[in-house]
Structures are given as structure tokens and as C-alpha cells.
Amino acid sequence: MSTILQLNAGVNYPESTTRMLAQEVIDAIRTPDTQIVVRDLTVNLPSVFGIDLLNATRAAGTSPAELAALAESDTLVDELVAADTVVIAAPLYNFSIPATLKLWIDQIARAGRTFSYSDRGPVGLLTGKRAFVVIASGGVPLGSPMDFASPYLKAVLGFVGIADVTIIEAGQMSTDPANGIELARKQIGMITR
Ligand SMILES: Cc1cc2nc3c(=O)[nH]c(=O)nc-3n(C[C@H](O)[C@H](O)[C@H](O)COP(=O)(O)O)c2cc1C
């Protein structure tokens, strides 16, 4: 049995282009016994990375607040570690990712859990996973100089060891959404299970 972790990042809840297309990605790759874990980062907003989590991870803090911060981070890390495939639904917000997704990234980037330090620099620990990232945008094309979302997400996923990343673009959502969705569906149609 394989597990897919779906992360929904946009605030358009429950209707959104990225959620819809992420579901289509999942339908394209799932098998009958695939377990789907959905974490909606808008509904369950991760905490801002703060001093309690910093203390808990760096100095083995033991106060109730530090233990609670560590438990939240551990939950999100455990979910990611358990997934074979990660599907991220992320609209472009102000040329980058939604803050909800940045909160999640700050929770899961954990030395010793998702990456480690070596003589040759940091090493990602989550190898062997695939990621699909659905990014919708009003007008900024992915790969253009104003797209800070797709290179950033590839970098972060690569940092934790997830090198197999497929970006699905739903562009032109402000001007020609039907065409944007059609082009995204063509990209989804090329996904191999
Ligand atoms: C707060 C906010 C910021 C946005 N910033 C951008 C942007 O910088 N560039 C762009 O092309 N579209 C931008 N958009 C448009 C969204 O990316 C677009 O509407 C997308 O289709 C929304 O996806 P969703 O339906 O999954 O929420 C923004 C939308 C919102 C709500």
C-alpha cells in the first residue's frame, strides 16, 4: 500500500483550481489500495515557527510550550515521512507561495528528521519520494522572472531529499481560465503512475 499526502495551501476554500487539479493528479496516480492523507493548511493552519520550537529542536527544551511546539512539528514531519508521494496545491500569491505553505515548510525542515548536516553540506533524508506541485496563477507564467514559487518549492523539496518533482501549471487564470485548466489537464495526462 502506498500513501499520498495532499497539501492544500490556497485560502480559496473549499473551491479552488489548485485543489481540483491536485485531486485530478491523485486520481491519475492512485491505485485501489492507496491511502490518501489530506492536510488542508488553510483549515489547519500550522503555527508560526517560533522560539519554543527553536528551543525544543536545538537545546532539547522541556517546557510545556516547547514540548507542544515539538509535538506539532513532529506530527507534520511524521506525515511527510510516511508519504510515498506528496501532492501540493499552491496558488501563486504575490509572486511566491501562500504563507500557509511557508508555515508548513518551516515546521518540516528539521535537522535530523528531514535533512542532516554532512562534511559536504546538508543532505536530504527523504529520498525515494515523488512530489507533484500544482501551481495556479492569475497571469504570471511559471518560469518567468516573477515566479518565485516553482524554483523555491523545487529547492525546498530537494533540500529534504525529494528530487523527483513535477510541476503542473494552471496559468492565465485571470484572463483565460478554461485554457489554463485545459493545459494543466494535458500535463496531468502525461503523468505516469
Ligand atoms: C492574495 C493573492 C495573491 C495573488 N498573487 C498573484 C500573483 O502574484 N501573480 C499571479 O499571477 N496571480 C496571483 N494571484 C492569482 C491566483 O494565483 C489565481 O487566482 C489562482 O488561480 C488561485 O488559485 P486557487 O483557485 O487554487 O486559489 C493571487 C491571488 C490572491 C488571492
XYZ file of C-alpha atoms and ligand atoms in Angstrom:
224
model
C 0.000 0.000 0.000
C 1.293 3.446 -0.857
C 0.426 6.752 0.770
C -0.190 10.114 -0.845
C -0.007 13.262 1.260
C -2.053 16.095 -0.231
C -1.241 19.598 0.996
C -3.724 22.336 0.121
C -2.277 25.786 0.564
C -4.643 28.349 -1.005
C -7.166 30.251 1.059
C -9.927 29.692 -1.528
C -11.710 27.000 0.470
C -13.226 24.596 -0.445
C -13.459 25.586 -4.113
C -10.176 26.232 -5.811
C -8.411 25.465 -9.039
C -5.384 24.024 -7.321
C -7.444 21.720 -5.061
C -9.428 20.497 -8.056
C -6.336 19.808 -10.168
C -4.459 18.234 -7.246
C -7.380 15.829 -6.904
C -7.030 15.002 -10.606
C -3.312 14.338 -10.111
C -4.177 11.980 -7.262
C -6.782 10.217 -9.385
C -4.110 9.742 -12.074
C -1.559 8.124 -9.765
C -3.589 6.308 -7.114
C -4.237 2.592 -7.072
C -7.195 0.966 -5.275
C -5.212 0.463 -2.074
C -3.561 3.902 -1.982
C -4.066 5.742 1.287
C -4.742 9.468 0.858
C -3.917 11.835 3.698
C -5.243 15.348 3.179
C -3.789 18.223 5.133
C -5.552 21.451 4.373
C -3.190 24.154 5.529
C -5.956 26.747 5.364
C -8.260 24.799 7.669
C -5.463 23.625 9.988
C -3.017 26.477 9.888
C 0.439 25.411 11.108
C 1.944 27.546 13.845
C 4.479 30.195 13.026
C 7.983 28.872 13.683
C 8.882 30.474 16.992
C 11.234 30.429 19.931
C 9.567 27.382 21.513
C 10.232 25.158 18.510
C 13.714 26.606 18.136
C 14.491 25.791 21.768
C 12.901 22.360 21.507
C 14.916 21.366 18.464
C 18.229 22.991 19.281
C 18.508 22.786 23.054
C 16.085 19.958 23.910
C 13.718 22.349 25.671
C 11.249 20.768 28.064
C 8.726 23.491 28.976
C 5.077 22.716 28.157
C 5.136 25.280 25.350
C 8.325 23.814 23.887
C 7.009 20.255 24.060
C 3.756 21.342 22.403
C 5.679 23.094 19.617
C 7.811 19.999 19.095
C 4.749 17.738 19.027
C 3.144 19.841 16.293
C 6.292 19.769 14.193
C 6.713 16.018 14.789
C 3.155 15.391 13.583
C 3.798 17.215 10.307
C 7.192 15.567 9.828
C 5.777 12.100 10.576
C 3.047 12.660 7.986
C 5.612 13.642 5.365
C 7.969 10.793 6.233
C 5.089 8.289 5.931
C 4.099 9.514 2.455
C 5.424 7.938 -0.725
C 4.099 10.817 -2.815
C 3.391 14.422 -1.929
C 0.850 16.442 -3.913
C 0.935 20.160 -3.209
C -1.838 22.509 -4.322
C -0.395 26.003 -4.252
C -1.722 29.098 -6.000
C 0.798 31.810 -6.765
C 0.396 34.548 -4.148
C 2.321 37.754 -4.658
C 4.828 36.001 -6.895
C 5.525 33.277 -4.367
C 3.824 30.580 -2.286
C 0.915 31.150 0.136
C 2.042 31.896 3.682
C 0.193 28.756 4.817
C 2.655 26.615 2.871
C 5.641 28.553 4.174
C 4.423 27.829 7.724
C 4.351 24.114 6.875
C 7.849 24.249 5.347
C 9.192 25.908 8.489
C 7.669 23.078 10.545
C 9.044 20.197 8.472
C 12.571 21.461 7.730
C 14.083 19.662 10.720
C 17.733 18.737 11.120
C 17.963 15.068 11.994
C 14.458 14.328 10.713
C 14.205 15.622 7.145
C 17.794 16.695 6.488
C 21.140 16.287 8.142
C 24.469 18.030 8.044
C 27.490 16.351 6.496
C 31.060 17.314 5.629
C 29.793 18.253 2.201
C 26.874 20.325 3.439
C 23.235 19.484 4.151
C 21.823 16.161 2.945
C 18.121 15.497 2.403
C 16.832 12.438 4.254
C 13.515 11.921 2.447
C 14.837 10.178 -0.625
C 12.715 7.858 -2.753
C 9.601 10.027 -2.737
C 7.850 11.790 -5.615
C 6.232 15.212 -5.483
C 3.646 16.847 -7.712
C 3.073 20.555 -7.301
C 0.015 22.186 -8.850
C 0.539 25.922 -9.158
C -2.223 28.200 -10.450
C -1.567 31.806 -11.312
C -3.611 34.741 -12.482
C -1.150 35.865 -15.114
C 2.476 35.361 -14.098
C 3.859 32.443 -16.139
C 5.835 29.823 -14.218
C 9.487 30.032 -15.145
C 9.267 33.798 -15.693
C 11.434 36.163 -13.637
C 8.470 36.950 -11.336
C 7.793 33.298 -10.471
C 9.446 32.697 -7.123
C 7.150 29.791 -6.268
C 8.229 26.942 -8.544
C 12.023 27.345 -8.117
C 11.586 27.797 -4.373
C 9.422 24.708 -3.943
C 11.791 22.614 -6.063
C 14.687 23.847 -3.926
C 12.942 23.146 -0.619
C 11.744 19.696 -1.678
C 15.229 18.916 -2.993
C 16.723 20.141 0.276
C 14.800 17.464 2.196
C 15.719 14.840 -0.397
C 12.708 14.885 -2.721
C 14.347 15.341 -6.114
C 11.581 13.865 -8.279
C 9.341 16.932 -8.550
C 6.756 17.519 -11.285
C 5.233 20.980 -11.553
C 1.748 21.272 -13.050
C 0.976 24.808 -14.222
C -2.508 26.259 -14.431
C -1.762 29.689 -15.814
C -3.847 32.567 -17.187
C -6.500 32.078 -14.519
C -7.398 35.789 -14.653
C -7.663 36.011 -18.411
C -8.443 32.572 -19.847
C -9.125 30.078 -17.052
C -10.637 27.451 -19.349
C -7.447 27.331 -21.405
C -5.282 27.379 -18.271
C -7.136 24.375 -16.878
C -7.081 22.565 -20.212
C -3.290 22.985 -20.450
C -2.899 21.775 -16.861
C -5.003 18.717 -17.642
C -2.719 17.947 -20.593
C 0.226 17.950 -18.173
C -1.693 15.692 -15.777
C -2.474 13.362 -18.670
C 1.258 12.815 -19.162
C 1.837 11.628 -15.597
C 2.843 8.015 -15.283
C 1.735 6.009 -12.284
C -3.612 37.069 -2.329
C -3.450 36.693 -3.782
C -2.262 36.967 -4.424
C -2.098 36.623 -5.762
N -0.908 36.901 -6.367
C -0.745 36.574 -7.660
C 0.489 36.847 -8.318
O 1.439 37.363 -7.742
N 0.600 36.526 -9.618
C -0.415 35.928 -10.321
O -0.251 35.636 -11.498
N -1.577 35.620 -9.716
C -1.768 35.934 -8.407
N -2.944 35.644 -7.784
C -3.985 34.914 -8.527
C -4.037 33.441 -8.137
O -2.776 32.818 -8.241
C -5.038 32.729 -9.063
O -6.322 33.324 -8.933
C -5.137 31.244 -8.792
O -5.896 30.670 -9.825
C -5.830 30.928 -7.463
O -5.820 29.515 -7.281
P -6.886 28.776 -6.370
O -8.213 28.820 -7.096
O -6.385 27.400 -6.231
O -6.966 29.506 -5.070
C -3.143 35.988 -6.466
C -4.355 35.717 -5.794
C -4.507 36.061 -4.476
C -5.808 35.739 -3.771
